[in-house]
């Protein structure tokens, strides 16, 4: 019988699950926030994912519920699970991707390497942490942050007063300012029966808090670091009982330590390269994992893969024309579009390129992406 996967959220991650679903004979349905979103080809319901009745009605017609984002409230997810709905990742796992303080506490219990951190409830507590860590630190709102929003470097505890006010009575997260050499990302697929498949660790480059470029596998990385990254990923996936795709964002320090920055429990921007550069794309793998089907090989299909995000320009910009120009100029590049209107800074697509060397892959991807600059 055809399996039905319900995806909550109509963004580009849901959109990119559609092609592998079709190939696998899986029926994919999307609960979108608004009509006509990026995943509109599979839109089957429109409504508020915070509303239990809306989500319950959507879940009734599918075999498994999964996500395009991590914002569905715990109460809604727990109610579904109590009613016998298969939810992957489940609410217990998802809480660690929803709240960075909850994540830090749990990773500490697991003994996973991470930056020094504390939960602070007042300016005085924050100042004490600053004094202990060279006078500068990173403060983060525990919930609701994305693309660098909700992250701030401070040198004086008063710089977080607005967040103490907004999160009155709660703690906010403070972390040591890590002097990292570069950022890496480790993905792991895990299915409910426990099978896991780590992908090769990749290098990610952020601009203005947004992922800009990904190099896969991480150039120049030592064999030992590759193993350690995979071990960290599988330890977290198993320890947190993650089902589906897990992304672990890592800092690589100058002395080659790997520290966990944060987690995502869904396909992730750092894994878009897998669409054209791995035997099994992260989107197919996510569907396999949440359906508890055997996982595919995460092996790369080329020596080097480069992914570059395309951000929107001024409103009204004709993206389609630029896409055609990029395709014509760089036929080796794979241009992916999200069917979204252009807005400055908005993720509207990405380019993947594979080659024998990372320099060549980056050249092709950058040449194609330049048409959108
Ligand atoms: P978001 O949830 O918005 O993606 P992150 O926690 O991933 O936020 O932080 C965004 C970026 O801020 C990171 O990619 C990294 O460049 C920087 N950053 C975050 N935490 C630290 C830290 N402890 N030390 C140094 N840089 C950090």
mmCIF file of C-alpha atoms in Angstrom, residues 204-369:
data_model
loop_
_atom_site.group_PDB
_atom_site.id
_atom_site.type_symbol
_atom_site.label_atom_id
_atom_site.label_comp_id
_atom_site.label_asym_id
_atom_site.label_seq_id
_atom_site.Cartn_x
_atom_site.Cartn_y
_atom_site.Cartn_z
ATOM 1 C CA UNK A 204 29.769 25.564 6.114
ATOM 2 C CA UNK A 205 30.410 29.272 5.585
ATOM 3 C CA UNK A 206 27.914 31.772 7.018
ATOM 4 C CA UNK A 207 27.432 35.370 5.906
ATOM 5 C CA UNK A 208 25.422 37.678 8.165
ATOM 6 C CA UNK A 209 24.255 34.655 10.156
ATOM 7 C CA UNK A 210 22.918 32.876 7.048
ATOM 8 C CA UNK A 211 24.470 29.797 5.434
ATOM 9 C CA UNK A 212 26.194 31.006 2.244
ATOM 10 C CA UNK A 213 28.381 28.139 1.001
ATOM 11 C CA UNK A 214 28.951 24.476 1.808
ATOM 12 C CA UNK A 215 31.954 22.368 0.800
ATOM 13 C CA UNK A 216 31.576 18.598 0.902
ATOM 14 C CA UNK A 217 33.397 16.684 2.173
ATOM 15 C CA UNK A 218 35.039 19.314 4.431
ATOM 16 C CA UNK A 219 38.252 20.212 2.556
ATOM 17 C CA UNK A 220 41.533 19.159 4.134
ATOM 18 C CA UNK A 221 39.932 17.531 7.147
ATOM 19 C CA UNK A 222 41.895 14.775 8.853
ATOM 20 C CA UNK A 223 40.657 11.194 9.019
ATOM 21 C CA UNK A 224 40.440 11.348 12.796
ATOM 22 C CA UNK A 225 38.255 14.492 12.724
ATOM 23 C CA UNK A 226 35.931 12.819 10.214
ATOM 24 C CA UNK A 227 35.518 9.902 12.619
ATOM 25 C CA UNK A 228 35.042 12.136 15.653
ATOM 26 C CA UNK A 229 32.383 14.204 13.861
ATOM 27 C CA UNK A 230 30.505 11.057 12.846
ATOM 28 C CA UNK A 231 30.756 9.716 16.407
ATOM 29 C CA UNK A 232 29.382 12.967 17.831
ATOM 30 C CA UNK A 233 26.519 12.836 15.313
ATOM 31 C CA UNK A 234 25.589 9.226 15.968
ATOM 32 C CA UNK A 235 25.950 9.638 19.732
ATOM 33 C CA UNK A 236 23.495 12.565 19.660
ATOM 34 C CA UNK A 237 21.092 10.847 17.248
ATOM 35 C CA UNK A 238 20.938 7.745 19.448
ATOM 36 C CA UNK A 239 21.131 9.578 22.787
ATOM 37 C CA UNK A 240 18.276 11.921 21.911
ATOM 38 C CA UNK A 241 16.294 9.218 20.065
ATOM 39 C CA UNK A 242 16.178 11.323 16.905
ATOM 40 C CA UNK A 243 14.223 9.880 13.990
ATOM 41 C CA UNK A 244 14.686 11.329 10.501
ATOM 42 C CA UNK A 245 17.574 13.599 9.555
ATOM 43 C CA UNK A 246 19.693 15.212 12.257
ATOM 44 C CA UNK A 247 22.133 18.049 11.542
ATOM 45 C CA UNK A 248 24.793 18.875 14.121
ATOM 46 C CA UNK A 249 26.441 22.269 13.609
ATOM 47 C CA UNK A 250 30.029 22.185 14.859
ATOM 48 C CA UNK A 251 32.882 24.569 15.512
ATOM 49 C CA UNK A 252 36.358 23.351 14.579
ATOM 50 C CA UNK A 253 38.875 25.074 16.855
ATOM 51 C CA UNK A 254 42.486 25.915 16.060
ATOM 52 C CA UNK A 255 43.624 22.928 18.161
ATOM 53 C CA UNK A 256 41.290 20.687 16.114
ATOM 54 C CA UNK A 257 38.618 20.135 18.725
ATOM 55 C CA UNK A 258 35.027 19.857 17.572
ATOM 56 C CA UNK A 259 32.380 21.614 19.703
ATOM 57 C CA UNK A 260 28.638 21.349 19.133
ATOM 58 C CA UNK A 261 26.928 24.632 18.280
ATOM 59 C CA UNK A 262 23.361 23.557 17.639
ATOM 60 C CA UNK A 263 21.038 20.868 16.326
ATOM 61 C CA UNK A 264 18.369 20.639 13.636
ATOM 62 C CA UNK A 265 16.034 17.670 13.324
ATOM 63 C CA UNK A 266 14.964 17.853 9.697
ATOM 64 C CA UNK A 267 16.745 18.227 6.370
ATOM 65 C CA UNK A 268 19.180 21.135 6.703
ATOM 66 C CA UNK A 269 20.767 23.766 4.485
ATOM 67 C CA UNK A 270 24.164 22.159 5.079
ATOM 68 C CA UNK A 271 22.854 19.006 3.360
ATOM 69 C CA UNK A 272 21.520 20.445 0.098
ATOM 70 C CA UNK A 273 24.714 19.259 -1.613
ATOM 71 C CA UNK A 274 23.466 15.673 -1.207
ATOM 72 C CA UNK A 275 20.800 16.213 -3.873
ATOM 73 C CA UNK A 276 23.410 16.117 -6.612
ATOM 74 C CA UNK A 277 26.501 14.963 -4.732
ATOM 75 C CA UNK A 278 25.506 11.916 -2.655
ATOM 76 C CA UNK A 279 24.060 8.516 -3.493
ATOM 77 C CA UNK A 280 21.036 9.298 -1.287
ATOM 78 C CA UNK A 281 19.887 12.892 -0.885
ATOM 79 C CA UNK A 282 19.000 14.109 2.582
ATOM 80 C CA UNK A 283 15.389 14.541 1.445
ATOM 81 C CA UNK A 284 15.034 10.937 0.273
ATOM 82 C CA UNK A 285 16.877 9.790 3.394
ATOM 83 C CA UNK A 286 14.525 11.749 5.640
ATOM 84 C CA UNK A 287 11.501 10.093 4.012
ATOM 85 C CA UNK A 288 13.095 6.653 4.327
ATOM 86 C CA UNK A 289 13.944 7.293 7.974
ATOM 87 C CA UNK A 290 10.537 8.577 9.080
ATOM 88 C CA UNK A 291 8.857 5.665 7.257
ATOM 89 C CA UNK A 292 11.278 3.254 8.975
ATOM 90 C CA UNK A 293 12.532 1.999 5.605
ATOM 91 C CA UNK A 294 16.133 0.812 5.068
ATOM 92 C CA UNK A 295 18.435 3.826 4.756
ATOM 93 C CA UNK A 296 20.347 4.612 1.578
ATOM 94 C CA UNK A 297 24.070 5.120 1.161
ATOM 95 C CA UNK A 298 25.265 8.567 2.238
ATOM 96 C CA UNK A 299 28.455 8.230 0.185
ATOM 97 C CA UNK A 300 29.484 11.149 -2.047
ATOM 98 C CA UNK A 301 29.203 10.640 -5.794
ATOM 99 C CA UNK A 302 32.077 12.985 -6.586
ATOM 100 C CA UNK A 303 35.418 13.933 -5.070
ATOM 101 C CA UNK A 304 34.143 17.423 -4.271
ATOM 102 C CA UNK A 305 30.778 19.137 -4.070
ATOM 103 C CA UNK A 306 29.987 22.809 -3.565
ATOM 104 C CA UNK A 307 26.592 24.276 -2.637
ATOM 105 C CA UNK A 308 25.899 27.995 -2.802
ATOM 106 C CA UNK A 309 22.710 29.602 -1.559
ATOM 107 C CA UNK A 310 20.870 32.096 -3.718
ATOM 108 C CA UNK A 311 19.363 34.988 -1.813
ATOM 109 C CA UNK A 312 16.653 37.233 -3.192
ATOM 110 C CA UNK A 313 17.388 40.745 -4.386
ATOM 111 C CA UNK A 314 15.022 43.701 -4.547
ATOM 112 C CA UNK A 315 11.320 42.852 -4.588
ATOM 113 C CA UNK A 316 10.006 42.364 -8.112
ATOM 114 C CA UNK A 317 13.348 41.124 -9.449
ATOM 115 C CA UNK A 318 12.816 38.646 -12.258
ATOM 116 C CA UNK A 319 14.392 35.519 -10.853
ATOM 117 C CA UNK A 320 13.329 33.268 -13.715
ATOM 118 C CA UNK A 321 15.369 35.175 -16.260
ATOM 119 C CA UNK A 322 18.440 34.943 -14.031
ATOM 120 C CA UNK A 323 17.930 31.240 -13.565
ATOM 121 C CA UNK A 324 17.869 30.762 -17.328
ATOM 122 C CA UNK A 325 21.080 32.787 -17.721
ATOM 123 C CA UNK A 326 22.806 30.771 -14.981
ATOM 124 C CA UNK A 327 21.751 27.495 -16.584
ATOM 125 C CA UNK A 328 22.998 28.635 -19.987
ATOM 126 C CA UNK A 329 26.350 29.834 -18.675
ATOM 127 C CA UNK A 330 27.086 26.878 -16.387
ATOM 128 C CA UNK A 331 25.484 23.712 -17.770
ATOM 129 C CA UNK A 332 27.452 21.624 -15.249
ATOM 130 C CA UNK A 333 25.763 23.379 -12.346
ATOM 131 C CA UNK A 334 22.474 22.213 -10.856
ATOM 132 C CA UNK A 335 20.257 25.175 -10.111
ATOM 133 C CA UNK A 336 17.462 24.522 -7.607
ATOM 134 C CA UNK A 337 14.658 27.025 -7.179
ATOM 135 C CA UNK A 338 12.138 27.296 -4.382
ATOM 136 C CA UNK A 339 9.288 28.991 -6.271
ATOM 137 C CA UNK A 340 9.338 31.917 -3.864
ATOM 138 C CA UNK A 341 9.006 35.625 -4.600
ATOM 139 C CA UNK A 342 12.263 37.553 -4.372
ATOM 140 C CA UNK A 343 12.909 39.598 -1.237
ATOM 141 C CA UNK A 344 16.264 40.911 -0.071
ATOM 142 C CA UNK A 345 18.106 38.230 1.906
ATOM 143 C CA UNK A 346 15.396 35.601 1.425
ATOM 144 C CA UNK A 347 16.578 32.112 0.465
ATOM 145 C CA UNK A 348 15.104 31.582 -3.023
ATOM 146 C CA UNK A 349 17.271 28.757 -4.339
ATOM 147 C CA UNK A 350 20.701 27.186 -4.397
ATOM 148 C CA UNK A 351 23.285 25.873 -6.813
ATOM 149 C CA UNK A 352 25.114 22.546 -6.548
ATOM 150 C CA UNK A 353 28.228 21.646 -8.490
ATOM 151 C CA UNK A 354 30.320 18.473 -8.417
ATOM 152 C CA UNK A 355 33.901 18.160 -9.666
ATOM 153 C CA UNK A 356 37.248 16.428 -9.157
ATOM 154 C CA UNK A 357 38.488 19.219 -6.900
ATOM 155 C CA UNK A 358 36.783 21.610 -4.500
ATOM 156 C CA UNK A 359 38.294 24.569 -6.383
ATOM 157 C CA UNK A 360 36.620 23.446 -9.599
ATOM 158 C CA UNK A 361 33.278 22.718 -7.898
ATOM 159 C CA UNK A 362 33.355 26.124 -6.186
ATOM 160 C CA UNK A 363 34.237 27.851 -9.472
ATOM 161 C CA UNK A 364 31.224 26.345 -11.260
ATOM 162 C CA UNK A 365 28.788 26.969 -8.405
ATOM 163 C CA UNK A 366 30.001 30.553 -7.874
ATOM 164 C CA UNK A 367 29.828 31.340 -11.583
ATOM 165 C CA UNK A 368 26.205 30.177 -11.684
ATOM 166 C CA UNK A 369 25.275 31.897 -8.408
#
